[in-house]
Structures are given as C-alpha cells and as structure tokens.
PDB file of C-alpha atoms in Angstrom:
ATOM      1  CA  UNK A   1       0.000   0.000   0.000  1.00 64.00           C
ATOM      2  CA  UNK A   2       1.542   3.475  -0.926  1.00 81.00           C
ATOM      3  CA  UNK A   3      -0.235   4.936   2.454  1.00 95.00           C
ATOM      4  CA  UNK A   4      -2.112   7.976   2.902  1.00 97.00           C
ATOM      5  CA  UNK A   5      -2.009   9.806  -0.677  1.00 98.00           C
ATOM      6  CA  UNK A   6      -2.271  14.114   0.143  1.00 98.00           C
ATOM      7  CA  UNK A   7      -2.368  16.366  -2.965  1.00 97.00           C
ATOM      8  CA  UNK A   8      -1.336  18.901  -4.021  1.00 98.00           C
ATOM      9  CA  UNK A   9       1.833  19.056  -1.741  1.00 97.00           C
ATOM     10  CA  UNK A  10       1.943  22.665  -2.059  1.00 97.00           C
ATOM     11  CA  UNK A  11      -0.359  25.058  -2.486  1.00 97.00           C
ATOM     12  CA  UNK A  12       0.042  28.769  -2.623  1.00 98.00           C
ATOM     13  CA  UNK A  13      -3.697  31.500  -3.362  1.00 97.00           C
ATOM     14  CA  UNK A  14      -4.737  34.266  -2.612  1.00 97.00           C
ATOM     15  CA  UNK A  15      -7.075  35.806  -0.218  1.00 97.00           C
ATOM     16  CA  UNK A  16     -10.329  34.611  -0.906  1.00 97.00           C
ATOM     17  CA  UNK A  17      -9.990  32.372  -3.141  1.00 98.00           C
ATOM     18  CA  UNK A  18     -11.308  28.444  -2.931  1.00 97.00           C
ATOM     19  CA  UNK A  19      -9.026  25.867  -1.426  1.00 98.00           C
ATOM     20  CA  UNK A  20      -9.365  22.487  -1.514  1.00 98.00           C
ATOM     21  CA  UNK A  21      -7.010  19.923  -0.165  1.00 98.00           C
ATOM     22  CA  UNK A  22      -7.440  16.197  -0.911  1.00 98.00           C
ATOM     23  CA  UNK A  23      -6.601  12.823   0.470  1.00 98.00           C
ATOM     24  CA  UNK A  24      -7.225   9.125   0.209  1.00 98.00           C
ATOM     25  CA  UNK A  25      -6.737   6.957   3.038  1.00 97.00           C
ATOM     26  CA  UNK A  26      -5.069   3.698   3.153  1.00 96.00           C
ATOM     27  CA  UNK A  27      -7.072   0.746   1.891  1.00 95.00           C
ATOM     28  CA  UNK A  28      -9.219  -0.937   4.497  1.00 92.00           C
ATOM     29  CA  UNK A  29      -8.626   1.856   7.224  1.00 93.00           C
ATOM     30  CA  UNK A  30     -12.329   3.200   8.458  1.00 91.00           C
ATOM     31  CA  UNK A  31     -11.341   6.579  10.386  1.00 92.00           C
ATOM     32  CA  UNK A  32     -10.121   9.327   8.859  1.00 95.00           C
ATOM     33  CA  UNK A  33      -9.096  12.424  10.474  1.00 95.00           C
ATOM     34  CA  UNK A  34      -7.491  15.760   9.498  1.00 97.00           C
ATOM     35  CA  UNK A  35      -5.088  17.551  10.767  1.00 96.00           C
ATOM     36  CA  UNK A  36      -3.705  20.980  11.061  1.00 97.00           C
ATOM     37  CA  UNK A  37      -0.124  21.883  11.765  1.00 96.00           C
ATOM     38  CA  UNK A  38       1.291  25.176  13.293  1.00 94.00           C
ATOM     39  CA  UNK A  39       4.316  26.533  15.028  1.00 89.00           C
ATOM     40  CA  UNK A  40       2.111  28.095  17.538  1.00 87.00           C
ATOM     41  CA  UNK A  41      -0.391  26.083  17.760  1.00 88.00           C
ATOM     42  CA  UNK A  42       1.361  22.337  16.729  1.00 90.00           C
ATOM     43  CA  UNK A  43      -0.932  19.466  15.405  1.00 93.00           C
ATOM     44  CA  UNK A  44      -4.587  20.567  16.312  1.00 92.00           C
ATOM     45  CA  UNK A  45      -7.507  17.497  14.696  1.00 92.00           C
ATOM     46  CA  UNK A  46      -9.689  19.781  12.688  1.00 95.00           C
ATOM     47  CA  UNK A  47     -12.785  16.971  12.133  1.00 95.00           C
ATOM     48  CA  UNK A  48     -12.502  12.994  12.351  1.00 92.00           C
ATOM     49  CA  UNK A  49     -14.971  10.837  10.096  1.00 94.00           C
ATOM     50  CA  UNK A  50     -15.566   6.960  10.792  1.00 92.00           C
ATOM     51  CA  UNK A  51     -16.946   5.191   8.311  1.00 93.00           C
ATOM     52  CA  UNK A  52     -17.410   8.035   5.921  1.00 95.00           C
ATOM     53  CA  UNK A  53     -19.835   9.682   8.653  1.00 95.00           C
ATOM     54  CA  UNK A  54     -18.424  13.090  10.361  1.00 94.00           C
ATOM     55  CA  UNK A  55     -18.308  12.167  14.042  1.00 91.00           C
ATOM     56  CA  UNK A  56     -16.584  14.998  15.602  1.00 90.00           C
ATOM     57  CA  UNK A  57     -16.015  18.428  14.026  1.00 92.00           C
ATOM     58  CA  UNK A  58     -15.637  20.464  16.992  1.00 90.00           C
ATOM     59  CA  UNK A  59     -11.720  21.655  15.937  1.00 91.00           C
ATOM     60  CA  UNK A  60     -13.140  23.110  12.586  1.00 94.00           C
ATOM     61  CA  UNK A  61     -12.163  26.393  13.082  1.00 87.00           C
ATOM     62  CA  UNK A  62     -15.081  28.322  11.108  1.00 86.00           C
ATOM     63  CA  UNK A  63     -17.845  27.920   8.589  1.00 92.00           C
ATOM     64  CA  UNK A  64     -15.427  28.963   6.164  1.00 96.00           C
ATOM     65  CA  UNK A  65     -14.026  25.018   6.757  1.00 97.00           C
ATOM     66  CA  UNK A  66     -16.134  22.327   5.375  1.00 97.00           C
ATOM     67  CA  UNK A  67     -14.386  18.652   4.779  1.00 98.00           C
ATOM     68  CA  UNK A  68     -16.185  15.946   3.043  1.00 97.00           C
ATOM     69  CA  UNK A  69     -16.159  11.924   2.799  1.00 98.00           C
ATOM     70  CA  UNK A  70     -18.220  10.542  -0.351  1.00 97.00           C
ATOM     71  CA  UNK A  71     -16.474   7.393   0.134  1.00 96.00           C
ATOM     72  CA  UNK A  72     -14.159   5.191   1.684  1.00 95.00           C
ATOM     73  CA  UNK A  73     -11.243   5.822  -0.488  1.00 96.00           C
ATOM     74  CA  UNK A  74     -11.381   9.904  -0.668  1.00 97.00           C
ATOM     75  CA  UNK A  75     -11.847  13.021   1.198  1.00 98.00           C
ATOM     76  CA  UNK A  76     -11.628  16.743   0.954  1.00 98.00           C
ATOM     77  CA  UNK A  77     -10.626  19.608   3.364  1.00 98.00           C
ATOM     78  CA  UNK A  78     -12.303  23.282   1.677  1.00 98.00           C
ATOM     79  CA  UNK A  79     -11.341  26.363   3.060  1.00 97.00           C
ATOM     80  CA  UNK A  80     -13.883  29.209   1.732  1.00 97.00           C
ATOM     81  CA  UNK A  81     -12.777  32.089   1.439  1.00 96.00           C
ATOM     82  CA  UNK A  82      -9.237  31.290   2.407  1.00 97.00           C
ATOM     83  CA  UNK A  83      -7.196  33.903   4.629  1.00 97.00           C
ATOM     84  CA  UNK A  84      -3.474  34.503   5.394  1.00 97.00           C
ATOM     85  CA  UNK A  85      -4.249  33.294   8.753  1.00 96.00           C
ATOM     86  CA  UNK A  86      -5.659  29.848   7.077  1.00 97.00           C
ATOM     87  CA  UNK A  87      -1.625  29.025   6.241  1.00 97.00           C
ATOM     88  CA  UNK A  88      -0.403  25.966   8.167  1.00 98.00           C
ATOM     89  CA  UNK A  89       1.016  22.329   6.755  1.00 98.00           C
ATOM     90  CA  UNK A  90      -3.044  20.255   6.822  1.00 98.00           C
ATOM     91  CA  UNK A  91      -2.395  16.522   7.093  1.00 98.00           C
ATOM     92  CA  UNK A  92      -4.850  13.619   6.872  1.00 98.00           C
ATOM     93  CA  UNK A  93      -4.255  10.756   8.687  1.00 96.00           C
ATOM     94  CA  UNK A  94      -6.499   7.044   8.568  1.00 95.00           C
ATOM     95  CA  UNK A  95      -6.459   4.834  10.980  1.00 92.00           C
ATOM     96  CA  UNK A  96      -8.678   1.401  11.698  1.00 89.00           C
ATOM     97  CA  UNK A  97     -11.190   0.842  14.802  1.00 80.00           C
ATOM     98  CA  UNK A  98     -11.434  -1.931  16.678  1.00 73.00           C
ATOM     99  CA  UNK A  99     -14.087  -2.255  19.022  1.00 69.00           C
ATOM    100  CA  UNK A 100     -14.610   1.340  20.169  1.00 66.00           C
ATOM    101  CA  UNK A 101     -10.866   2.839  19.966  1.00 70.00           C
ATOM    102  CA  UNK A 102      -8.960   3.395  17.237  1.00 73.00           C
ATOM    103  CA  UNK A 103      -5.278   2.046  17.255  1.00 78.00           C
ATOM    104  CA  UNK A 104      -2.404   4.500  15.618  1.00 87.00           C
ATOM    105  CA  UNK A 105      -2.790   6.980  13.206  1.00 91.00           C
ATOM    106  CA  UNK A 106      -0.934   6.746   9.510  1.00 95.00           C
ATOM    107  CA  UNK A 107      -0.445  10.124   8.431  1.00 97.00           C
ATOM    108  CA  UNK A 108       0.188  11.212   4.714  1.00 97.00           C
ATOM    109  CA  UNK A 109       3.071  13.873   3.432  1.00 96.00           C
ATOM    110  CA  UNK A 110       0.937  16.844   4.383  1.00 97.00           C
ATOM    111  CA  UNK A 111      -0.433  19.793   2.094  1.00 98.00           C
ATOM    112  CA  UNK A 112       1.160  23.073   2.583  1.00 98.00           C
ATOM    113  CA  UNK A 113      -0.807  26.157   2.481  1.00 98.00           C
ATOM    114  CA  UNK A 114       0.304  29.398   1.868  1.00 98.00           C
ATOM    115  CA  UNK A 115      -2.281  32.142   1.759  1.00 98.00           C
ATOM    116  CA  UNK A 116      -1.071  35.224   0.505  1.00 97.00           C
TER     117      UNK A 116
ATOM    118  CA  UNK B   1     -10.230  18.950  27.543  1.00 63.00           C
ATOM    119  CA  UNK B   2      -7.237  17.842  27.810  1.00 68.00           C
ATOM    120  CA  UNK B   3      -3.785  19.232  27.438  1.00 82.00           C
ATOM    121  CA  UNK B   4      -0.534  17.799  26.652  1.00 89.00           C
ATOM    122  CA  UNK B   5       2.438  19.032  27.352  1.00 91.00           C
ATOM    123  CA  UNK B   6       5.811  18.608  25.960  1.00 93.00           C
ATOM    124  CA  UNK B   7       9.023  20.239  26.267  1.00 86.00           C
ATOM    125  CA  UNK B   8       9.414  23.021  23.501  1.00 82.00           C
ATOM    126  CA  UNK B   9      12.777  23.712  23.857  1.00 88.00           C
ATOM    127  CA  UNK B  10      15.005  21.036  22.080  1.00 93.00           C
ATOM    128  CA  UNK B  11      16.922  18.743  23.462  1.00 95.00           C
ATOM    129  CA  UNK B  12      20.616  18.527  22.638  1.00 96.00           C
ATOM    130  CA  UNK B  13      22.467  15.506  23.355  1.00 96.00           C
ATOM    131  CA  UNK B  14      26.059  13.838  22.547  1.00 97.00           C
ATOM    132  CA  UNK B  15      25.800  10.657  20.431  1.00 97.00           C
ATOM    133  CA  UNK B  16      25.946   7.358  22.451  1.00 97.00           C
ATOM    134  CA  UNK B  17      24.293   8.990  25.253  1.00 97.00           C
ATOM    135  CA  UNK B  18      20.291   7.969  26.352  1.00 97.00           C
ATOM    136  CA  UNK B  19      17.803  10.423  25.177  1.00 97.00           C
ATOM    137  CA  UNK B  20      14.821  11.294  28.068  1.00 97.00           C
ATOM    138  CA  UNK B  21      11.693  12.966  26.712  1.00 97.00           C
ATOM    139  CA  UNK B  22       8.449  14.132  28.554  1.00 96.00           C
ATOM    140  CA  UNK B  23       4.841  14.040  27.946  1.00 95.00           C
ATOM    141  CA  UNK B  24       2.468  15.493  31.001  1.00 94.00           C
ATOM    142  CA  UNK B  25      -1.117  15.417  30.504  1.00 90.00           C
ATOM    143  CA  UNK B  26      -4.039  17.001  32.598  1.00 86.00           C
ATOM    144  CA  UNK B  27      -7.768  15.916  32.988  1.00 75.00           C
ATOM    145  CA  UNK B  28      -8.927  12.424  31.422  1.00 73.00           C
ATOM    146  CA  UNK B  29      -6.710   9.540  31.842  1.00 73.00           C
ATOM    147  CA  UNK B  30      -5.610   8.367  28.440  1.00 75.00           C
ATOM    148  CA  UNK B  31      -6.604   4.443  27.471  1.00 74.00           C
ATOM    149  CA  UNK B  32      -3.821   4.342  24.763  1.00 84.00           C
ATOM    150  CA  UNK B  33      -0.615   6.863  24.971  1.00 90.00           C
ATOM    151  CA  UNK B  34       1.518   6.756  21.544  1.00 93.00           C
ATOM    152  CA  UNK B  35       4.718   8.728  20.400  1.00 96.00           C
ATOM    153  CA  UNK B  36       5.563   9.475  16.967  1.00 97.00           C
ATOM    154  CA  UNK B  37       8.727  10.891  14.898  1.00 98.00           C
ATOM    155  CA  UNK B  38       8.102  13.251  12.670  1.00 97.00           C
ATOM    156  CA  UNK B  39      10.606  14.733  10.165  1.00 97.00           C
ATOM    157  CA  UNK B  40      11.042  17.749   8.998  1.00 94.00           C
ATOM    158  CA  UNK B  41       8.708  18.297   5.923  1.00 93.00           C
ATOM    159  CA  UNK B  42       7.139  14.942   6.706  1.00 95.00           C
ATOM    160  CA  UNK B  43       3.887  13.443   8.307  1.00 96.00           C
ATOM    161  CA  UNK B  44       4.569  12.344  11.974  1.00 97.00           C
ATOM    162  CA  UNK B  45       5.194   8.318  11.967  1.00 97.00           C
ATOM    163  CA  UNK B  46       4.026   6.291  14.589  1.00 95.00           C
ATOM    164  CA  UNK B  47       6.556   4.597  17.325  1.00 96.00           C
ATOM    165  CA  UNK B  48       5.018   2.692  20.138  1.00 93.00           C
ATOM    166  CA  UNK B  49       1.693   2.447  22.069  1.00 91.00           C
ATOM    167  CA  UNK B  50       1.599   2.116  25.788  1.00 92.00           C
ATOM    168  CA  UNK B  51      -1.623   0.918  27.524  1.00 88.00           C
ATOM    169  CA  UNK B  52      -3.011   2.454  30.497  1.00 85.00           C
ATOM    170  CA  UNK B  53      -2.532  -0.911  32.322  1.00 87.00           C
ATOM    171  CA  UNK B  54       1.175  -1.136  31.159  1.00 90.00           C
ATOM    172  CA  UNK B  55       4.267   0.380  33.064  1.00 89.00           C
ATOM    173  CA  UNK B  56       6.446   0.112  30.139  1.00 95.00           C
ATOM    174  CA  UNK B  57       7.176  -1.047  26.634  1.00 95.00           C
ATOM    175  CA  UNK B  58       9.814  -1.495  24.387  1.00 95.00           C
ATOM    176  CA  UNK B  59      11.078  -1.775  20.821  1.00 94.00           C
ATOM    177  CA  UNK B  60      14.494  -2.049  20.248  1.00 95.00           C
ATOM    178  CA  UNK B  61      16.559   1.148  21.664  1.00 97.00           C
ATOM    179  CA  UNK B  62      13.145   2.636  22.348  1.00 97.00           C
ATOM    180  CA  UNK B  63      11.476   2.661  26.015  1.00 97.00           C
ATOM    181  CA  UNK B  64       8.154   4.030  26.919  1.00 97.00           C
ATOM    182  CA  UNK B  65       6.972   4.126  30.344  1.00 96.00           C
ATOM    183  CA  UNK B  66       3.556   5.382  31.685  1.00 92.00           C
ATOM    184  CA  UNK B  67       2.861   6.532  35.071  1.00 90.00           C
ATOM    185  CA  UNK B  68      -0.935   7.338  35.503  1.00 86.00           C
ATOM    186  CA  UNK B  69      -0.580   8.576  39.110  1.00 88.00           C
ATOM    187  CA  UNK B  70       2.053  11.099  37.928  1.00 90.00           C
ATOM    188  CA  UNK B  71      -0.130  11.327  34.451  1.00 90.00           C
ATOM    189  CA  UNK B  72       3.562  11.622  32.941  1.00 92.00           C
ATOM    190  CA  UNK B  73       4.862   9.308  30.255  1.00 93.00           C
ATOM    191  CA  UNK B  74       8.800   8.664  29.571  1.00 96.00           C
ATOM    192  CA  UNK B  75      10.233   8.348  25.886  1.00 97.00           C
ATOM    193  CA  UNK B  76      13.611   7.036  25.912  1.00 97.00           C
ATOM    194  CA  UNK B  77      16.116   6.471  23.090  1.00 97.00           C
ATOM    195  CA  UNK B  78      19.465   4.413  24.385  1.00 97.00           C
ATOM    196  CA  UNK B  79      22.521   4.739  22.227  1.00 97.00           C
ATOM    197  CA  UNK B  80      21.470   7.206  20.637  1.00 97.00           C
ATOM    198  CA  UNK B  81      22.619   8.478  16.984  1.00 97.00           C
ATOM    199  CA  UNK B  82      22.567  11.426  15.014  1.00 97.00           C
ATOM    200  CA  UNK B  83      19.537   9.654  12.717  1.00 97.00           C
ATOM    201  CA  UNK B  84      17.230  10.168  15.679  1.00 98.00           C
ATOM    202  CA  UNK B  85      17.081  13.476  15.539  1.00 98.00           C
ATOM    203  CA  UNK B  86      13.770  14.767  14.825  1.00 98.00           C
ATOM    204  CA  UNK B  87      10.995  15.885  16.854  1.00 97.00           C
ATOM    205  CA  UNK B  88       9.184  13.617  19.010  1.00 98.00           C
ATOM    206  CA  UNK B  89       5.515  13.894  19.705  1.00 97.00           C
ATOM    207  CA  UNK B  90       2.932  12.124  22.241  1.00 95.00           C
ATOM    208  CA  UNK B  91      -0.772  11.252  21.400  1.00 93.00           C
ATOM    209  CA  UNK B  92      -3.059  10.119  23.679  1.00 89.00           C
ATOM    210  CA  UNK B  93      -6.008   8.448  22.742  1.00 83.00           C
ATOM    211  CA  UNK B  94      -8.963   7.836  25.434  1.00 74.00           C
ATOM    212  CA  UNK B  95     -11.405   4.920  25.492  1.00 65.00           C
ATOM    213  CA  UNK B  96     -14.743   5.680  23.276  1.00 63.00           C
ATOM    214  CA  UNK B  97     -13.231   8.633  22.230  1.00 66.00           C
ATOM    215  CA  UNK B  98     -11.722   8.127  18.942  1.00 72.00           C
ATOM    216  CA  UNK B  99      -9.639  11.265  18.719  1.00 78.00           C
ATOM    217  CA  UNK B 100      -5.761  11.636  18.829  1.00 83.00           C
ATOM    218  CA  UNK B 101      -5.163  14.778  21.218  1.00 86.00           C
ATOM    219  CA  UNK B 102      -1.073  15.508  20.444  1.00 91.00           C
ATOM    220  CA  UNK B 103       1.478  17.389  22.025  1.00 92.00           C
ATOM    221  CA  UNK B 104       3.162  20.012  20.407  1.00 92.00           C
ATOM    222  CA  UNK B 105       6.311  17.814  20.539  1.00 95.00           C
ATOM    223  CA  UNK B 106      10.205  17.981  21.231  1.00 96.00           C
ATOM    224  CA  UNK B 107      13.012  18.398  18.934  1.00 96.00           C
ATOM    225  CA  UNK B 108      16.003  16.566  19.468  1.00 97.00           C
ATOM    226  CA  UNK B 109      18.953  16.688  17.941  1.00 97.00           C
ATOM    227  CA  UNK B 110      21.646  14.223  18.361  1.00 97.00           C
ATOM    228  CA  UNK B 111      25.607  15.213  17.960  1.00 96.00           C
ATOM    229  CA  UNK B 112      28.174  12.950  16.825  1.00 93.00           C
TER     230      UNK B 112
END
C-alpha cells in the first residue's frame, strides 16, 4: 500500500480564493481524520470521520471550513474564502477501529498552504 | 479537555548517550498513549503504544513508560545516533473517544 495519498503538496492563493485539499486513506482503514499543523499552535484534529460519517467536528475552526467523505477511499478539506491566517502544513491521517478505539494513526506527506 | 504538554525547547544531546523525553497530561486519563517521529517536511510516523494498564514497553533502543498517578509518560532512546534526531511527539487516545489529542512535541537533535 503506498499509504495515505495528500495532494497537491503545495499550495500557494490568494485571499479569498477556494481551497481544496485532498486525500485518500489507506485501503481498508475506516477513520479518517485531518489535521492541522502550526508553530504556535502544533498538530490541532480539525474533524474525524468513521466510516465516511463526520463524528466529531468540533476543531473546525469556522464555517469557512467544510471537509467531506463521499467514500471510503477519498476526502476533501475546503477552506472558503481562504485567509493569510488559514496558512499551516493540513495533514490527513487514517487509521482502523477496533471495538470502540482506534489504534495508531498513519499520516500522509501533508499539504502546505500558503495564503497570501 | 485535555492538554498535553511537551518540552518546547530542544533537546541537545552527545551521540551514544540515552535520550529522556516528557509528555504530562491534565484531565482524562488516556486508554492508549503513543509517540511518533516526525521529520522535517514529513507526516509524523508512529513509534510505540503504551496501555493504560502497562508500566512500560519497548522496541528495540526505544522505552516508553507510563505513570498514571504522575499522568507523565517517559520516551527514551538508548545509544542514541545522530539519525534520531527529529521531533518527538505524544498522542493520547482515550477509550470511546476516537480522537488523537497531540502534544506540540520535542526536537532533538543528536551530535556525533
């Protein structure tokens, strides 16, 4: 398995504009979560999905932040309108639950967001 | 919620020597407690797992321990070599709760 697939790696926009960050878990894993990565603020979980289903979204930091999960295989992170602010490194990470906890976390490369 | 705390000033060590990091957490006691390596430029890769019911674990030159009384765990790397440096972070993972809560990690970098 080539792991957790992120794209694009790097991604540089403007203010307001549309982002959307991508990622596809690794095969057979049935929690996905994403990430966002700071200096300041380190690795804060934005929103965590279990069998395609969002079960926790609490760290999504406004409405401009909407992540989807059509299937098992792929997800997206949006960011409407981005802001300078909105720059960090966003990683996904899947893991696989068994029985009610999940065990570790695989994490892909990372996207890195520059808003400008 | 909880916090996690880890050292943010790096740790500088001579190669050969045994390499101590911290993790302190506050509130809920953690079922699972994990520590990952992460390079820069790179996801963070997972290490070990340590169970709530476990005082220690090991893998090779790497030693966890877990002290739920002192809600403190222990990441130790013996012998260590300049190709451990990189920055070192805890997760802890509670039961039900499928969320990892990480630290902010620790750098260390390892001299020859």
């Amino acid at each position: 398995d080539a792991g957790v697939i992120q794209s694009p790696r790097h991604e540089v926009t403007e203010m307001g504009q549309e982002v959307t960050l991508r990622c596809k878990p690794i095969s057979g894993h049935n929690s996905l979560f994403w990430y966002r990565q700071t200096m300041m603020r380190g690795l804060e979980l934005l929103i965590y999905f279990n069998n395609n289903v969002p079960i926790d979204d609490s760290g999504m930091p406004e409405d401009r932040f909407s992540a989807k999960m059509p299937n098992a295989s792929f997800s997206t992170l949006k960011i409407q309108p981005s802001e300078p602010r909105d720059s960090a490194v966003y990683f996904c990470a899947s893991s696989i639950l068994f029985g009610q906890t999940n065990t570790e976390a695989f994490f892909g490369q990372g996207t890195r967001l520059t808003v400008v | 919620s909880q916090k996690i705390e880890q050292n943010s000033e790096a740790l500088n060590i001579q190669e050969g020597k045994t390499a101590t990091l911290t993790c302190n957490y506050t509130n809920y006691s953690p079922a699972y407690l994990q520590w990952y390596r992460q390079d820069p430029g790179r996801g963070p890769v997972f290490l070990l797992l340590i169970r709530e019911n476990e005082k220690e674990k090991r893998k090779e030159r790497l030693k966890v321990t877990f002290d739920t009384t002192l809600k403190q765990s222990l990441f130790h790397i013996t012998a260590s070599q300049p190709a451990d440096s990189a920055t070192y972070l805890c997760a802890l993972l509670r039961y039900n709760f499928n969320k990892f809560y990480f630290g902010s990690g620790t750098k260390l970098n390892v001299k020859p």
